[in-house]
Coordinates of C-alpha atoms in Angstrom, one line a residue:
X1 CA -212.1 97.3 -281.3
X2 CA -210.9 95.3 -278.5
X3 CA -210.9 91.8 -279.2
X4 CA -210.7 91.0 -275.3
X5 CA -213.4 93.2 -274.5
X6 CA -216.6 91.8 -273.0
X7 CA -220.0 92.1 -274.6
X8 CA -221.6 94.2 -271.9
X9 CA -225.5 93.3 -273.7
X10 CA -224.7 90.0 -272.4
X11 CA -224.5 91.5 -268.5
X12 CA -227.9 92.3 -268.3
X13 CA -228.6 93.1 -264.4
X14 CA -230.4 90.7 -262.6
X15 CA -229.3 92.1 -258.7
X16 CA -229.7 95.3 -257.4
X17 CA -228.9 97.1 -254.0
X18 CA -231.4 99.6 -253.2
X19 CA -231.0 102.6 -250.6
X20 CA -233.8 103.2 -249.1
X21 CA -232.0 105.7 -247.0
X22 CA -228.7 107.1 -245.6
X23 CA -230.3 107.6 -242.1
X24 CA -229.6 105.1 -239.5
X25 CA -230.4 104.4 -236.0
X26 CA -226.8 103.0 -234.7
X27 CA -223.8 104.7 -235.2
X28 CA -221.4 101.8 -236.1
X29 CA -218.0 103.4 -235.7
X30 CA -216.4 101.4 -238.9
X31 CA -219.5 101.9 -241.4
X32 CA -218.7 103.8 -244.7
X33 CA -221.9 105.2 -245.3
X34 CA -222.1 109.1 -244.4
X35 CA -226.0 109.4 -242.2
X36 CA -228.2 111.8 -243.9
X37 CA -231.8 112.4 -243.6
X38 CA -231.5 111.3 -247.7
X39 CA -234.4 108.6 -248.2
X40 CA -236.4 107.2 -251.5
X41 CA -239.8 108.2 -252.6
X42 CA -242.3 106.0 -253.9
X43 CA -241.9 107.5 -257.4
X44 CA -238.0 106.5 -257.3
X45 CA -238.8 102.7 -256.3
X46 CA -241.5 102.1 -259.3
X47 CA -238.7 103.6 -261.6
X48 CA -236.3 101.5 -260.4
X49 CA -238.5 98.0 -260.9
X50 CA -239.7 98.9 -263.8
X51 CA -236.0 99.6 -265.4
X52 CA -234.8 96.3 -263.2
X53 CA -237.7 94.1 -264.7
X54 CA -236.8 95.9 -268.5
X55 CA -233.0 94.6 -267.8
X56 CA -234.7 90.7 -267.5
X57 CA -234.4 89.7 -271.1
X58 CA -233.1 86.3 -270.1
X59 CA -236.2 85.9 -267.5
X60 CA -233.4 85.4 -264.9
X61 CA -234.8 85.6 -261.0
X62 CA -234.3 89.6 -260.2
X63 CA -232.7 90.0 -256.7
X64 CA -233.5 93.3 -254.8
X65 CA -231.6 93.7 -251.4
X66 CA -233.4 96.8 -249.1
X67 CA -229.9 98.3 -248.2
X68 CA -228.9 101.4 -246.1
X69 CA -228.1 103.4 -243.8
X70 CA -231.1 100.9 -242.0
X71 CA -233.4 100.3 -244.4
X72 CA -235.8 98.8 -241.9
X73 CA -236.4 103.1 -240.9
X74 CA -238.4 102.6 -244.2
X75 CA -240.3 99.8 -243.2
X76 CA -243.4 101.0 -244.8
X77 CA -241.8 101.6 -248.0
X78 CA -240.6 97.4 -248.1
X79 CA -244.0 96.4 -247.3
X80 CA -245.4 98.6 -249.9
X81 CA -242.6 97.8 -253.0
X82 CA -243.0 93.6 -252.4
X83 CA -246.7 93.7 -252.4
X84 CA -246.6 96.1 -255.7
X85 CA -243.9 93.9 -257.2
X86 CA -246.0 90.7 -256.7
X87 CA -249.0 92.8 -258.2
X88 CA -247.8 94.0 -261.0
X89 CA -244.8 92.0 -262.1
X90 CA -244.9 88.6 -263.9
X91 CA -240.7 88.3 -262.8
X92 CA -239.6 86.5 -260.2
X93 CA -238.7 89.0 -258.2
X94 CA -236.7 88.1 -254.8
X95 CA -236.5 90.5 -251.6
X96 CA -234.1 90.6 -249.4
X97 CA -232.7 92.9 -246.7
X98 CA -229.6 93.7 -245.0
X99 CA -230.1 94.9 -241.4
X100 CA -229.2 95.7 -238.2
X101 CA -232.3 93.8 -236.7
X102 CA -232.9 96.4 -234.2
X103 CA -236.3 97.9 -235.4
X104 CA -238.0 94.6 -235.9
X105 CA -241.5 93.0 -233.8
X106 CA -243.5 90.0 -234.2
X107 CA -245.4 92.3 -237.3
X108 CA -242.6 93.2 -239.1
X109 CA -240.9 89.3 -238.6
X110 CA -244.4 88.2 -240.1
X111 CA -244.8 90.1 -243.5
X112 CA -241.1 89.0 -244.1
X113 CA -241.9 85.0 -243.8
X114 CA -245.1 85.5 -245.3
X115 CA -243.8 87.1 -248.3
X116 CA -240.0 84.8 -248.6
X117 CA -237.4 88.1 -247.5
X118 CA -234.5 86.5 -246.3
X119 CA -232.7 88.7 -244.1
X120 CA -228.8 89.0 -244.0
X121 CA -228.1 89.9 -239.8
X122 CA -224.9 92.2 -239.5
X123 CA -224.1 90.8 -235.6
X124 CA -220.4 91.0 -234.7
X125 CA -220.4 88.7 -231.6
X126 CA -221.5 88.3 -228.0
X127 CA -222.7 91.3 -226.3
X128 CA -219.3 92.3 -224.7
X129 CA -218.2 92.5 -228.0
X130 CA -221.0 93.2 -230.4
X131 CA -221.0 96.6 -228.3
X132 CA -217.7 97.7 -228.4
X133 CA -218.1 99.3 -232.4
X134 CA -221.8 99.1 -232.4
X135 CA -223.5 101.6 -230.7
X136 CA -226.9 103.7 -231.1
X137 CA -227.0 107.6 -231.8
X138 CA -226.5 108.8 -228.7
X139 CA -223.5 106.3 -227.9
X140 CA -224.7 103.7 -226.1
X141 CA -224.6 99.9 -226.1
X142 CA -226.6 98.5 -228.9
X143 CA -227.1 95.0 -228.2
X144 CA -230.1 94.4 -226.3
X145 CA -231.8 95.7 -229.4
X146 CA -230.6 92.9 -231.1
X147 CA -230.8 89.9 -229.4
X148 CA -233.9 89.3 -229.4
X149 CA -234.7 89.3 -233.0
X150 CA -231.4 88.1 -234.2
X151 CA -232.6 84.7 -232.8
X152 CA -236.3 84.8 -233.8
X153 CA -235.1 85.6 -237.3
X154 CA -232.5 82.6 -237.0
X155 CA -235.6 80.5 -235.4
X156 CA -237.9 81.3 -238.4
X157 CA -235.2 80.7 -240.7
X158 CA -235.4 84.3 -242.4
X159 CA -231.5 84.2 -241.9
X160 CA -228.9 81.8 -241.9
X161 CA -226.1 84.1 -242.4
X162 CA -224.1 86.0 -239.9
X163 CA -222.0 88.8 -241.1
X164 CA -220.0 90.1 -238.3
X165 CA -217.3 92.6 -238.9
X166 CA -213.6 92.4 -237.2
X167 CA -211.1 95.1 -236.1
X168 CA -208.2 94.8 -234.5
X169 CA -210.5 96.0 -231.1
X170 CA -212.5 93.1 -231.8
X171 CA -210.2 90.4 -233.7
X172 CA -209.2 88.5 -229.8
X173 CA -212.7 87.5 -229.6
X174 CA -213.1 86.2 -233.1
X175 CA -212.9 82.5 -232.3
X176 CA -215.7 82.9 -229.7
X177 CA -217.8 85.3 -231.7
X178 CA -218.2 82.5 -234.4
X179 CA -218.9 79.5 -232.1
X180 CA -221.1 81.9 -230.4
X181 CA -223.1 82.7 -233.5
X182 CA -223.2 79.0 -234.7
X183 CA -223.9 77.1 -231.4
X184 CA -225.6 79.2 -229.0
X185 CA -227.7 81.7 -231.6
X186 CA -227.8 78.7 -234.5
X187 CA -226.7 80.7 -237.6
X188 CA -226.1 78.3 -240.3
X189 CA -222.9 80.0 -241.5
X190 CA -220.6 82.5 -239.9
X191 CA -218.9 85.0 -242.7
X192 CA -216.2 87.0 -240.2
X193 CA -215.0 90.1 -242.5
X194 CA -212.3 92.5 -241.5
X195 CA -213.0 95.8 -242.1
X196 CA -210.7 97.3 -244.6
X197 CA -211.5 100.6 -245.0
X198 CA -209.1 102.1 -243.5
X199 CA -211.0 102.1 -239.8
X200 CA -208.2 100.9 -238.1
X201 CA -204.5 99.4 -239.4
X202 CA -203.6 95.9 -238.5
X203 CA -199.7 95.9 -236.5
X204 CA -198.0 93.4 -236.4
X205 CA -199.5 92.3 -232.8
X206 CA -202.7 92.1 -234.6
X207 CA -200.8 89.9 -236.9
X208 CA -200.2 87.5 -234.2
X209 CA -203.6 87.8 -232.9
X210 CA -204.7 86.6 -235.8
X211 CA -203.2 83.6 -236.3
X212 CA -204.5 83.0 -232.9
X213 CA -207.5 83.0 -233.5
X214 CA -207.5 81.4 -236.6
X215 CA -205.4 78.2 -235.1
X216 CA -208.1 77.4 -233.0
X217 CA -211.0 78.4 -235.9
X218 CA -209.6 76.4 -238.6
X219 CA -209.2 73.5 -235.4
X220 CA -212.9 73.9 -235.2
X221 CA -213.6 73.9 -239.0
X222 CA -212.0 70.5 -239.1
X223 CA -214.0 69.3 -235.7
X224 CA -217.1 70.0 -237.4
X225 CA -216.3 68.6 -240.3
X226 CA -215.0 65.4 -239.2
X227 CA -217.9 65.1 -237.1
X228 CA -220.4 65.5 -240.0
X229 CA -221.4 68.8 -239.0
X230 CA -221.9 71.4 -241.4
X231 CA -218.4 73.5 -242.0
X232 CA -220.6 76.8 -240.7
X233 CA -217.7 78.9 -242.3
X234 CA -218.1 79.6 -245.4
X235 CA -214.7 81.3 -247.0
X236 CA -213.0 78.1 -246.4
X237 CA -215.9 76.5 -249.3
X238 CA -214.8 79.6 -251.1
X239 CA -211.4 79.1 -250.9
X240 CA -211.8 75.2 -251.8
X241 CA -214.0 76.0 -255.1
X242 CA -211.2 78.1 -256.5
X243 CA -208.2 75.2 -255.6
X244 CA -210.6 72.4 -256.7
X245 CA -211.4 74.5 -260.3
X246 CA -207.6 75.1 -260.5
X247 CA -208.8 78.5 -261.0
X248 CA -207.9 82.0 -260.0
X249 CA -210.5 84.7 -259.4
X250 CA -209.8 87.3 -262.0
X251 CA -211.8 90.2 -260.5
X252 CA -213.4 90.0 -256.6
X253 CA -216.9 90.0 -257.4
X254 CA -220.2 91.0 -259.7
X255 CA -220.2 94.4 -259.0
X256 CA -220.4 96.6 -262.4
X257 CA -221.8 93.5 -264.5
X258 CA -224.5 92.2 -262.8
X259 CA -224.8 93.3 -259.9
X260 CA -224.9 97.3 -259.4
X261 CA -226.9 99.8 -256.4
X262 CA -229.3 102.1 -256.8
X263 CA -229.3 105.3 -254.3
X264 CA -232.1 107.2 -252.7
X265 CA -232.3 109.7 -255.8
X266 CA -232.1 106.5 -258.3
X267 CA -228.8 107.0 -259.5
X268 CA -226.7 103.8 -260.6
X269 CA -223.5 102.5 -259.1
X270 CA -221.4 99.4 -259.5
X271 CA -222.1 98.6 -256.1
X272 CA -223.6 99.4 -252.7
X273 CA -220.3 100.7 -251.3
X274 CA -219.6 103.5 -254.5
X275 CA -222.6 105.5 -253.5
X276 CA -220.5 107.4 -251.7
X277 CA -218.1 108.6 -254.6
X278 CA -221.0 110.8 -257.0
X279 CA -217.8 110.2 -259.4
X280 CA -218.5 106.4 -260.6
X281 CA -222.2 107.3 -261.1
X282 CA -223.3 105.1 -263.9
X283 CA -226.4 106.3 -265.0
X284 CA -229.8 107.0 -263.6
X285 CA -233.3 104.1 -263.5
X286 CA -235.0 106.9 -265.3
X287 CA -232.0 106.8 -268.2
X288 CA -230.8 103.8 -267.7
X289 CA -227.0 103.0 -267.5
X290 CA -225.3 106.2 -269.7
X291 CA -221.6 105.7 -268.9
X292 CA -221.2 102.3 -270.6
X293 CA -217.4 103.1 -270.4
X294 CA -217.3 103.4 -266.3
X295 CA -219.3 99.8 -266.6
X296 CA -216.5 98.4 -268.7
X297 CA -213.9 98.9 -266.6
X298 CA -215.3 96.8 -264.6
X299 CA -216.7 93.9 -266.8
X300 CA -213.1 93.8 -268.0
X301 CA -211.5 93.9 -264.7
X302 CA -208.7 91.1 -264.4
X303 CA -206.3 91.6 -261.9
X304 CA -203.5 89.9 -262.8
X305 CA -203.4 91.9 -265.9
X306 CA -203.5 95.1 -263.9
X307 CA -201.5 94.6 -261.3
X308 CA -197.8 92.9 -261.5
X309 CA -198.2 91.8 -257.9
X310 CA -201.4 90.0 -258.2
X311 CA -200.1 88.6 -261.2
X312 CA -197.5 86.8 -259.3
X313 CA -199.5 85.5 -256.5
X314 CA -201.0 82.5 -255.5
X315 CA -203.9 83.6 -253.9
X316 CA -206.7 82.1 -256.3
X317 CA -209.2 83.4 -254.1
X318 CA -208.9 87.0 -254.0
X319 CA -209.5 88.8 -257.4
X320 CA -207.4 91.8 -256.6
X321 CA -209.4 92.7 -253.7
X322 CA -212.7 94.4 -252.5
X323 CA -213.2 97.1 -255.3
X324 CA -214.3 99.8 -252.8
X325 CA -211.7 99.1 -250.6
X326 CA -209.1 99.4 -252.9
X327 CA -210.6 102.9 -253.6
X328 CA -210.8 104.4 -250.4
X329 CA -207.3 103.1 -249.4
X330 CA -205.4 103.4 -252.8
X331 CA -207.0 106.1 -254.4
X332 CA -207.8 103.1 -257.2
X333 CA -209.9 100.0 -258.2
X334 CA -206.4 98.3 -259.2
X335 CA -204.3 98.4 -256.3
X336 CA -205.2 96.6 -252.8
X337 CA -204.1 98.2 -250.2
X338 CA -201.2 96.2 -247.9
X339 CA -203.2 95.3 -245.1
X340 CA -206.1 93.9 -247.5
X341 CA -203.3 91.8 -249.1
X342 CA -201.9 90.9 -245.7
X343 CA -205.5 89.4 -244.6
X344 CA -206.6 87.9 -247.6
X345 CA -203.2 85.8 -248.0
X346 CA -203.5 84.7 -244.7
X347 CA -207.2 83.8 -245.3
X348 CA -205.8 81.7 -249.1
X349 CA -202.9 80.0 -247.0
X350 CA -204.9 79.2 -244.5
X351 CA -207.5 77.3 -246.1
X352 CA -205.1 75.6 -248.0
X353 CA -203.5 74.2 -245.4
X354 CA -207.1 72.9 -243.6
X355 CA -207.6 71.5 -247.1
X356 CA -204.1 69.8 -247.6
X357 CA -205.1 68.0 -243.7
X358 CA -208.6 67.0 -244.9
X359 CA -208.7 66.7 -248.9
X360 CA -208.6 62.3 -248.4
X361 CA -211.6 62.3 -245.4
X362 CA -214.6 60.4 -246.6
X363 CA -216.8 62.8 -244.4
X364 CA -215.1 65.9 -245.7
X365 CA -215.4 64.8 -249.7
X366 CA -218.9 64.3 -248.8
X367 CA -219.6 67.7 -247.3
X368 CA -218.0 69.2 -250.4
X369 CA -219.1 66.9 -253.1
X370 CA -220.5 69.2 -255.7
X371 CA -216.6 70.7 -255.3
X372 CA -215.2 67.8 -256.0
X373 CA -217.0 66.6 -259.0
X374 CA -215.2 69.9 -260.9
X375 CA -211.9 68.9 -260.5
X376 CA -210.4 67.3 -263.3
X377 CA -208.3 64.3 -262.9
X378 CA -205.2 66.2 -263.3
X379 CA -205.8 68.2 -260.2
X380 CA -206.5 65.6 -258.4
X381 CA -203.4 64.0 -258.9
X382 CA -201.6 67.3 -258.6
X383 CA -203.5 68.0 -255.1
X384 CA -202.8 64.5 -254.3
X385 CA -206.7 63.4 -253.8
X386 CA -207.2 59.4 -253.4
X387 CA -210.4 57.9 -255.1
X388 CA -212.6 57.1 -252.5
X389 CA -214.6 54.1 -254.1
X390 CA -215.6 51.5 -252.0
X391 CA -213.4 48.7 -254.1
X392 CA -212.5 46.4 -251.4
X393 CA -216.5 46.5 -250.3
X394 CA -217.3 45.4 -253.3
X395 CA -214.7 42.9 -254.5
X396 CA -215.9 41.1 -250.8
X397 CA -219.1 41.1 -251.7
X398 CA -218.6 39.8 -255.2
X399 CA -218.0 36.4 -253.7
X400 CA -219.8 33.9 -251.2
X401 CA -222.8 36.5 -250.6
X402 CA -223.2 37.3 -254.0
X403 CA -226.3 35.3 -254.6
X404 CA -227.8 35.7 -251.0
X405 CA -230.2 37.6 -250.1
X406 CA -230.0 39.8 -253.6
X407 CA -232.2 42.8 -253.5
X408 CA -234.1 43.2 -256.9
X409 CA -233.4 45.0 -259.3
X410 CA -236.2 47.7 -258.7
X411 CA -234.8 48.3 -254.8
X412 CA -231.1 49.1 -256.9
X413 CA -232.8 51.5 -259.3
X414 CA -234.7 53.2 -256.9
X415 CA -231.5 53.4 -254.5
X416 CA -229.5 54.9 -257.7
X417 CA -232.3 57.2 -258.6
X418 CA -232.6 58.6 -254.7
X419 CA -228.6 58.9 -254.7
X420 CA -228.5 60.7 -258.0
X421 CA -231.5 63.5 -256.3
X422 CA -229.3 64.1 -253.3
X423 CA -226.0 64.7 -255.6
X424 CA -228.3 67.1 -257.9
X425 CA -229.7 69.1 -254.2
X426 CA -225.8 69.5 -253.6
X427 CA -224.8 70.6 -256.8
X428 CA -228.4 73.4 -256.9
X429 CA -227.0 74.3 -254.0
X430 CA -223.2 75.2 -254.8
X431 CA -224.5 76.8 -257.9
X432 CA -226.5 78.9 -255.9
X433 CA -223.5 79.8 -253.4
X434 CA -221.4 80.3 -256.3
X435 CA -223.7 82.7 -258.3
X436 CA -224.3 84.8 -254.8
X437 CA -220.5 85.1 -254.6
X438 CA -220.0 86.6 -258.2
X439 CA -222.9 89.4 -258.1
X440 CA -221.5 90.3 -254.9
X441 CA -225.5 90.5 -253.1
X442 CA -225.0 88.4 -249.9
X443 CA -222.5 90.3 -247.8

């Protein structure tokens, strides 16, 4: 036996993608999923919970994101699997959607506060460019179906997160598309994601482009930050966790361990992107997971063991790139296409160079505390990051003032104990980023 091998019984699955249907109502021109009138029954969804809620043997919180096609088409079927999983299930079971927002009222906007779904909004920008890859069935402009709820959901706070894809068609707007979708809509946090798939190949004018963009982007990343805004983007976070863990991501995401998807006729995948490929089927809800050995490849996926390029780079926040990407472009898991390597670089070298800038600003090692509490004291003094203690404050007040106007000691203890709740909030909340990032369930 392997010594290096990893104890799959540990992964038990705790998220889950489920297609509720390969149909769709837009006709995105970079979407990988084929449209057929495929769609779940009512039998498939009660299999599926019941072998989700059988996989809980750590009584972990059990994640199910309503995927597609637009799994909104199936509307009735979300209403009817929450309110069955709060009936019959003792697990704390979280819903979730991924949507196009299009097929949404004042109803449908209800049940989803009502009963917690958070919604994840795939927008790609202003109208003029929103429109330009996303259009309906019969080809036309598909943003005026969106607006509206986009900014209800984002007023409701259903959604915080904007997903909007880039091409090389769309890439010149990219700096607007995020201040639009953070200033005038009031997303939270932007995620721009090129689409790798092999839509469309980056030149090198697209090359240039980018860095365009991205001057002024990474400009406005640091404005916010020094201003004590929220960052709003969040693979720069990303990018600091790995540099401040002086750790490289050995594999890109969760997908395979515990995360997988789950397909209109129940069978298993690794993810929500292999549905497409009938050949990484891992097993069926009914059966549960059967080719333990299709699992493992990817429970034991480390990409600088796989790949002598990836071994070589310094790209700690990459993990050998997007699974399905590499798949569709490379013909295998282990290989990242050029262009993916191209973009992600840029993305690592990037960020490195915002954090290099900003690592020593008090309002920037406050935004990112919970980060910096990981680092060790050797990488801070390899990344070059001054202690920010307020000596000088308090030698000055160690002197003439030191007996006027004391507070007690109960006002000290209470001012520690508030201090210590808002650095445990932070650090609840990075764990909570950081365990989204490595099932792979957000975006």
């Amino acid at each position: 036996m392997n010594k290096n091998k990893k104890d799959l019984s540990s992964k038990s699955i705790s998220n889950i993608a489920l297609l509720l249907t390969e149909d769709c109502n837009f006709r995105c021109e970079y979407c990988f999923i084929k449209k057929n009138p495929n769609k779940i029954d009512w039998g498939t969804i009660v299999d599926t919970l019941s072998w989700l809620s059988g996989q809980n043997s750590k009584n972990e919180r059990l994640s199910v994101n309503f995927f597609g096609g637009e799994p909104m088409l199936e509307y009735d079927l979300i209403k009817k699997t929450v309110l069955y999983a709060e009936k019959e299930y003792e697990d704390n079971f979280k819903f979730s959607i991924t949507t196009n927002g299009s097929l949404f009222d004042e109803e449908k906007l209800d049940f989803f506060e009502d009963h917690n779904i958070s919604v994840l909004f795939s927008i790609d920008g202003p109208e003029h460019v929103h429109n330009i890859h996303r259009k309906t069935t019969d080809g036309s402009d598909s943003f005026h179906q969106v607006e509206w709820a986009m900014k209800e959901v984002v007023k409701r706070g259903l959604g915080n997160v904007a997903r909007p894809t880039y091409t090389p068609d769309t890439l010149p707007y990219l700096f607007e598309t995020v201040k639009y979708l953070l200033e005038e809509v009031g997303f939270k946090t932007a995620s721009p994601t090129p689409a790798t798939d092999g839509f469309k190949q980056f030149s090198e004018e697209d090359y240039k482009e980018y860095d365009r963009q991205f001057d002024k982007i990474d400009k406005y990343f640091k404005d916010r930050v020094l201003r004590g805004d929220s960052a709003g983007i969040n693979y720069y976070q990303k990018c600091f966790r790995q540099e401040l863990s002086d750790a490289s991501m050995k594999a890109p995401c969760g997908a395979g361990k515990k995360y997988v998807a789950v397909n209109h006729a129940g069978d298993i995948f690794p993810c929500h992107r292999f549905v497409q490929w009938p050949e990484w089927k891992i097993g069926n809800v009914k059966n549960g997971i059967t080719e333990t050995d299709l699992r493992e490849i990817f429970a034991n996926f480390e990409n600088d063991k796989t790949d002598p390029k990836c071994a070589k780079c310094d790209n700690k926040f990459c993990g050998g790139g997007c699974f399905a990407s590499n798949y569709s472009q490379t013909g295998s898991i282990y290989k990242t296409s050029d262009m993916s390597c191209e973009l992600s670089k840029r993305q690592w070298e990037r960020s490195m160079k915002v954090f290099d800038e900003l690592k020593n600003e008090p309002k920037f090692q406050s935004q990112f505390s919970s980060l910096y509490k990981r680092a060790s004291n050797n990488t801070k003094e390899r990344l070059g990051i001054r202690d920010k203690k307020k000596n000088s404050c308090n030698s000055n007040n160690n002197h003439s003032n030191k007996h006027r106007h004391r507070p007690s000691q109960k006002n000290n203890q209470i001012k520690r104990l508030e201090q210590r709740i808002i650095k445990l909030e932070k650090t609840i909340q990075s764990v909570s980023q950081i365990v989204l990032d490595l099932v792979g369930g957000g975006e």
